[in-house]
Amino acid sequence: MTIQPQPGPVTAPGLYDLSAEAYHADPCPEPSVSHSVARLLIDRSPLHASKAHPRITPGPREETKRRDMALGTAAHKLMLDKGKSLVVIDAPDFRTKAAREARDEAAAQGLTPILLADYETAKTMAPFARQALESWLGGSLAGAHCEVTAAAVEGGFWRRSMMDVVTPDLRVIIDYKTTDDASVEAAERRIFGNGYDTQAAFYMHLLDLLDPAGKGQRRVLFLFQERDCPEALSLHELDAAAMELAEHRMKIARGRWDKCLAAGKWPGYEPGPHLVSPKPWMLADEIDSTYEDKFEAA
């Protein structure tokens, strides 16, 4: 099955070619749950999820201006030829008034401000990443959907996600991450520490809703690339056990979203008091430890 992305607005389930701003504002007919909101429903509380959602709690949301995020955005843009337009600022950093004003003006126009040195780094990274993806896919990225928004309805409730790269048959999803360490161990820590496992499950479930015939045939891969050594890349895929655990968490999150949205109630933490007990590893460490009391009388 091949679904071609269409321009917004989102009026029905499908794939859409939207700007990042339109996506993050939630373009669905009704408030929709994204992976970032779903994670808050699991890791924090429905209250936190409601505060983070632009349709539940409207208001300005300041974007971070961290250099590594700008570099990652630029690498996406140069590799996929999709995303915000770049404004290159010829300055060593943002310490001067002129550099800060140029940065803020670009951001206010919906553009990505990036320092010249970081732009040059991103420009070096992009060809290596594109070559790695094309080599793995066995062909050009020309036919792939890049920075595509998927919107679907489940049980009367909307879900949405923006994916970096999706093959035309919707069977392979690739998420691209820039990092300072793309080693296997570091990438694995980031996958579980940053919730990329549940992100993969969220992607897969969304495409299963749009393309039921492909259920059980999809793969989600994470491409990590180092900023300081762009030739150093690693590709990762979660095994069946990891995907099953991640999907279970996302199933709980989607259920919480549906109930809270239907009721219009977004509770916070359970007040407690909560009983605090030692973790099993704490007990094991204490039992296994052998030491002498240094204050014991001789």
PDB file of N, CA and C in Angstrom, residues 98-138:
ATOM      1  N   ALA A  98      24.527  41.637  18.547  1.00  0.00           N
ATOM      2  CA  ALA A  98      24.154  41.479  17.136  1.00  0.00           C
ATOM      3  C   ALA A  98      23.775  40.033  16.820  1.00  0.00           C
ATOM      4  N   ALA A  99      24.554  39.085  17.344  1.00  0.00           N
ATOM      5  CA  ALA A  99      24.275  37.663  17.084  1.00  0.00           C
ATOM      6  C   ALA A  99      22.953  37.251  17.733  1.00  0.00           C
ATOM      7  N   ARG A 100      22.710  37.724  18.941  1.00  0.00           N
ATOM      8  CA  ARG A 100      21.455  37.374  19.627  1.00  0.00           C
ATOM      9  C   ARG A 100      20.253  37.969  18.901  1.00  0.00           C
ATOM     10  N   GLU A 101      20.397  39.211  18.431  1.00  0.00           N
ATOM     11  CA  GLU A 101      19.288  39.839  17.701  1.00  0.00           C
ATOM     12  C   GLU A 101      18.996  39.098  16.403  1.00  0.00           C
ATOM     13  N   ALA A 102      20.049  38.673  15.692  1.00  0.00           N
ATOM     14  CA  ALA A 102      19.865  37.924  14.449  1.00  0.00           C
ATOM     15  C   ALA A 102      19.210  36.580  14.728  1.00  0.00           C
ATOM     16  N   ARG A 103      19.612  35.944  15.814  1.00  0.00           N
ATOM     17  CA  ARG A 103      19.021  34.656  16.206  1.00  0.00           C
ATOM     18  C   ARG A 103      17.539  34.810  16.517  1.00  0.00           C
ATOM     19  N   ASP A 104      17.209  35.813  17.340  1.00  0.00           N
ATOM     20  CA  ASP A 104      15.823  36.005  17.761  1.00  0.00           C
ATOM     21  C   ASP A 104      14.928  36.429  16.595  1.00  0.00           C
ATOM     22  N   GLU A 105      15.475  37.221  15.680  1.00  0.00           N
ATOM     23  CA  GLU A 105      14.696  37.648  14.517  1.00  0.00           C
ATOM     24  C   GLU A 105      14.372  36.460  13.618  1.00  0.00           C
ATOM     25  N   ALA A 106      15.356  35.585  13.409  1.00  0.00           N
ATOM     26  CA  ALA A 106      15.124  34.389  12.589  1.00  0.00           C
ATOM     27  C   ALA A 106      14.078  33.492  13.232  1.00  0.00           C
ATOM     28  N   ALA A 107      14.188  33.282  14.549  1.00  0.00           N
ATOM     29  CA  ALA A 107      13.239  32.424  15.257  1.00  0.00           C
ATOM     30  C   ALA A 107      11.829  33.002  15.187  1.00  0.00           C
ATOM     31  N   ALA A 108      11.717  34.329  15.285  1.00  0.00           N
ATOM     32  CA  ALA A 108      10.405  34.975  15.226  1.00  0.00           C
ATOM     33  C   ALA A 108       9.749  34.798  13.866  1.00  0.00           C
ATOM     34  N   GLN A 109      10.548  34.593  12.832  1.00  0.00           N
ATOM     35  CA  GLN A 109      10.034  34.391  11.475  1.00  0.00           C
ATOM     36  C   GLN A 109       9.795  32.910  11.164  1.00  0.00           C
ATOM     37  N   GLY A 110       9.957  32.055  12.169  1.00  0.00           N
ATOM     38  CA  GLY A 110       9.750  30.634  11.961  1.00  0.00           C
ATOM     39  C   GLY A 110      10.900  29.946  11.267  1.00  0.00           C
ATOM     40  N   LEU A 111      12.092  30.558  11.308  1.00  0.00           N
ATOM     41  CA  LEU A 111      13.275  29.999  10.665  1.00  0.00           C
ATOM     42  C   LEU A 111      14.204  29.418  11.724  1.00  0.00           C
ATOM     43  N   THR A 112      15.179  28.645  11.290  1.00  0.00           N
ATOM     44  CA  THR A 112      16.143  28.056  12.217  1.00  0.00           C
ATOM     45  C   THR A 112      17.451  28.828  12.175  1.00  0.00           C
ATOM     46  N   PRO A 113      17.784  29.570  13.246  1.00  0.00           N
ATOM     47  CA  PRO A 113      19.076  30.258  13.286  1.00  0.00           C
ATOM     48  C   PRO A 113      20.185  29.278  13.644  1.00  0.00           C
ATOM     49  N   ILE A 114      21.293  29.351  12.940  1.00  0.00           N
ATOM     50  CA  ILE A 114      22.398  28.443  13.209  1.00  0.00           C
ATOM     51  C   ILE A 114      23.711  29.161  12.974  1.00  0.00           C
ATOM     52  N   LEU A 115      24.653  28.959  13.868  1.00  0.00           N
ATOM     53  CA  LEU A 115      25.970  29.572  13.727  1.00  0.00           C
ATOM     54  C   LEU A 115      26.708  28.960  12.538  1.00  0.00           C
ATOM     55  N   LEU A 116      27.574  29.764  11.942  1.00  0.00           N
ATOM     56  CA  LEU A 116      28.275  29.329  10.734  1.00  0.00           C
ATOM     57  C   LEU A 116      29.036  28.026  10.958  1.00  0.00           C
ATOM     58  N   ALA A 117      29.751  27.917  12.073  1.00  0.00           N
ATOM     59  CA  ALA A 117      30.531  26.701  12.334  1.00  0.00           C
ATOM     60  C   ALA A 117      29.620  25.479  12.446  1.00  0.00           C
ATOM     61  N   ASP A 118      28.462  25.647  13.086  1.00  0.00           N
ATOM     62  CA  ASP A 118      27.526  24.533  13.225  1.00  0.00           C
ATOM     63  C   ASP A 118      26.907  24.175  11.876  1.00  0.00           C
ATOM     64  N   TYR A 119      26.663  25.178  11.048  1.00  0.00           N
ATOM     65  CA  TYR A 119      26.128  24.922   9.710  1.00  0.00           C
ATOM     66  C   TYR A 119      27.123  24.100   8.894  1.00  0.00           C
ATOM     67  N   GLU A 120      28.395  24.463   8.979  1.00  0.00           N
ATOM     68  CA  GLU A 120      29.423  23.716   8.245  1.00  0.00           C
ATOM     69  C   GLU A 120      29.499  22.277   8.733  1.00  0.00           C
ATOM     70  N   THR A 121      29.330  22.082  10.047  1.00  0.00           N
ATOM     71  CA  THR A 121      29.315  20.722  10.599  1.00  0.00           C
ATOM     72  C   THR A 121      28.137  19.931  10.049  1.00  0.00           C
ATOM     73  N   ALA A 122      26.955  20.558  10.052  1.00  0.00           N
ATOM     74  CA  ALA A 122      25.752  19.887   9.542  1.00  0.00           C
ATOM     75  C   ALA A 122      25.896  19.561   8.064  1.00  0.00           C
ATOM     76  N   LYS A 123      26.519  20.465   7.316  1.00  0.00           N
ATOM     77  CA  LYS A 123      26.714  20.248   5.885  1.00  0.00           C
ATOM     78  C   LYS A 123      27.659  19.069   5.637  1.00  0.00           C
ATOM     79  N   THR A 124      28.608  18.874   6.539  1.00  0.00           N
ATOM     80  CA  THR A 124      29.512  17.726   6.425  1.00  0.00           C
ATOM     81  C   THR A 124      28.800  16.429   6.793  1.00  0.00           C
ATOM     82  N   MET A 125      27.920  16.496   7.780  1.00  0.00           N
ATOM     83  CA  MET A 125      27.230  15.303   8.260  1.00  0.00           C
ATOM     84  C   MET A 125      26.225  14.757   7.245  1.00  0.00           C
ATOM     85  N   ALA A 126      25.493  15.647   6.603  1.00  0.00           N
ATOM     86  CA  ALA A 126      24.349  15.248   5.784  1.00  0.00           C
ATOM     87  C   ALA A 126      24.662  14.191   4.724  1.00  0.00           C
ATOM     88  N   PRO A 127      25.727  14.335   3.933  1.00  0.00           N
ATOM     89  CA  PRO A 127      25.973  13.324   2.897  1.00  0.00           C
ATOM     90  C   PRO A 127      26.244  11.931   3.456  1.00  0.00           C
ATOM     91  N   PHE A 128      26.959  11.854   4.589  1.00  0.00           N
ATOM     92  CA  PHE A 128      27.236  10.549   5.190  1.00  0.00           C
ATOM     93  C   PHE A 128      25.943   9.884   5.658  1.00  0.00           C
ATOM     94  N   ALA A 129      25.065  10.680   6.286  1.00  0.00           N
ATOM     95  CA  ALA A 129      23.802  10.122   6.768  1.00  0.00           C
ATOM     96  C   ALA A 129      22.928   9.677   5.604  1.00  0.00           C
ATOM     97  N   ARG A 130      22.851  10.499   4.575  1.00  0.00           N
ATOM     98  CA  ARG A 130      22.015  10.147   3.423  1.00  0.00           C
ATOM     99  C   ARG A 130      22.553   8.890   2.733  1.00  0.00           C
ATOM    100  N   GLN A 131      23.877   8.812   2.598  1.00  0.00           N
ATOM    101  CA  GLN A 131      24.477   7.636   1.962  1.00  0.00           C
ATOM    102  C   GLN A 131      24.190   6.381   2.772  1.00  0.00           C
ATOM    103  N   ALA A 132      24.263   6.489   4.100  1.00  0.00           N
ATOM    104  CA  ALA A 132      23.997   5.325   4.953  1.00  0.00           C
ATOM    105  C   ALA A 132      22.550   4.865   4.808  1.00  0.00           C
ATOM    106  N   LEU A 133      21.620   5.813   4.783  1.00  0.00           N
ATOM    107  CA  LEU A 133      20.213   5.452   4.639  1.00  0.00           C
ATOM    108  C   LEU A 133      19.934   4.840   3.276  1.00  0.00           C
ATOM    109  N   GLU A 134      20.471   5.443   2.235  1.00  0.00           N
ATOM    110  CA  GLU A 134      20.229   4.922   0.886  1.00  0.00           C
ATOM    111  C   GLU A 134      20.843   3.550   0.710  1.00  0.00           C
ATOM    112  N   SER A 135      21.987   3.338   1.350  1.00  0.00           N
ATOM    113  CA  SER A 135      22.624   2.026   1.275  1.00  0.00           C
ATOM    114  C   SER A 135      21.760   0.982   1.969  1.00  0.00           C
ATOM    115  N   TRP A 136      21.222   1.320   3.140  1.00  0.00           N
ATOM    116  CA  TRP A 136      20.404   0.352   3.858  1.00  0.00           C
ATOM    117  C   TRP A 136      19.092   0.107   3.119  1.00  0.00           C
ATOM    118  N   LEU A 137      18.482   1.169   2.584  1.00  0.00           N
ATOM    119  CA  LEU A 137      17.207   1.027   1.885  1.00  0.00           C
ATOM    120  C   LEU A 137      17.372   0.391   0.511  1.00  0.00           C
ATOM    121  N   GLY A 138      18.609   0.346   0.042  1.00  0.00           N
ATOM    122  CA  GLY A 138      18.850  -0.253  -1.266  1.00  0.00           C
ATOM    123  C   GLY A 138      18.435   0.632  -2.420  1.00  0.00           C
TER     124      GLY A 138
END
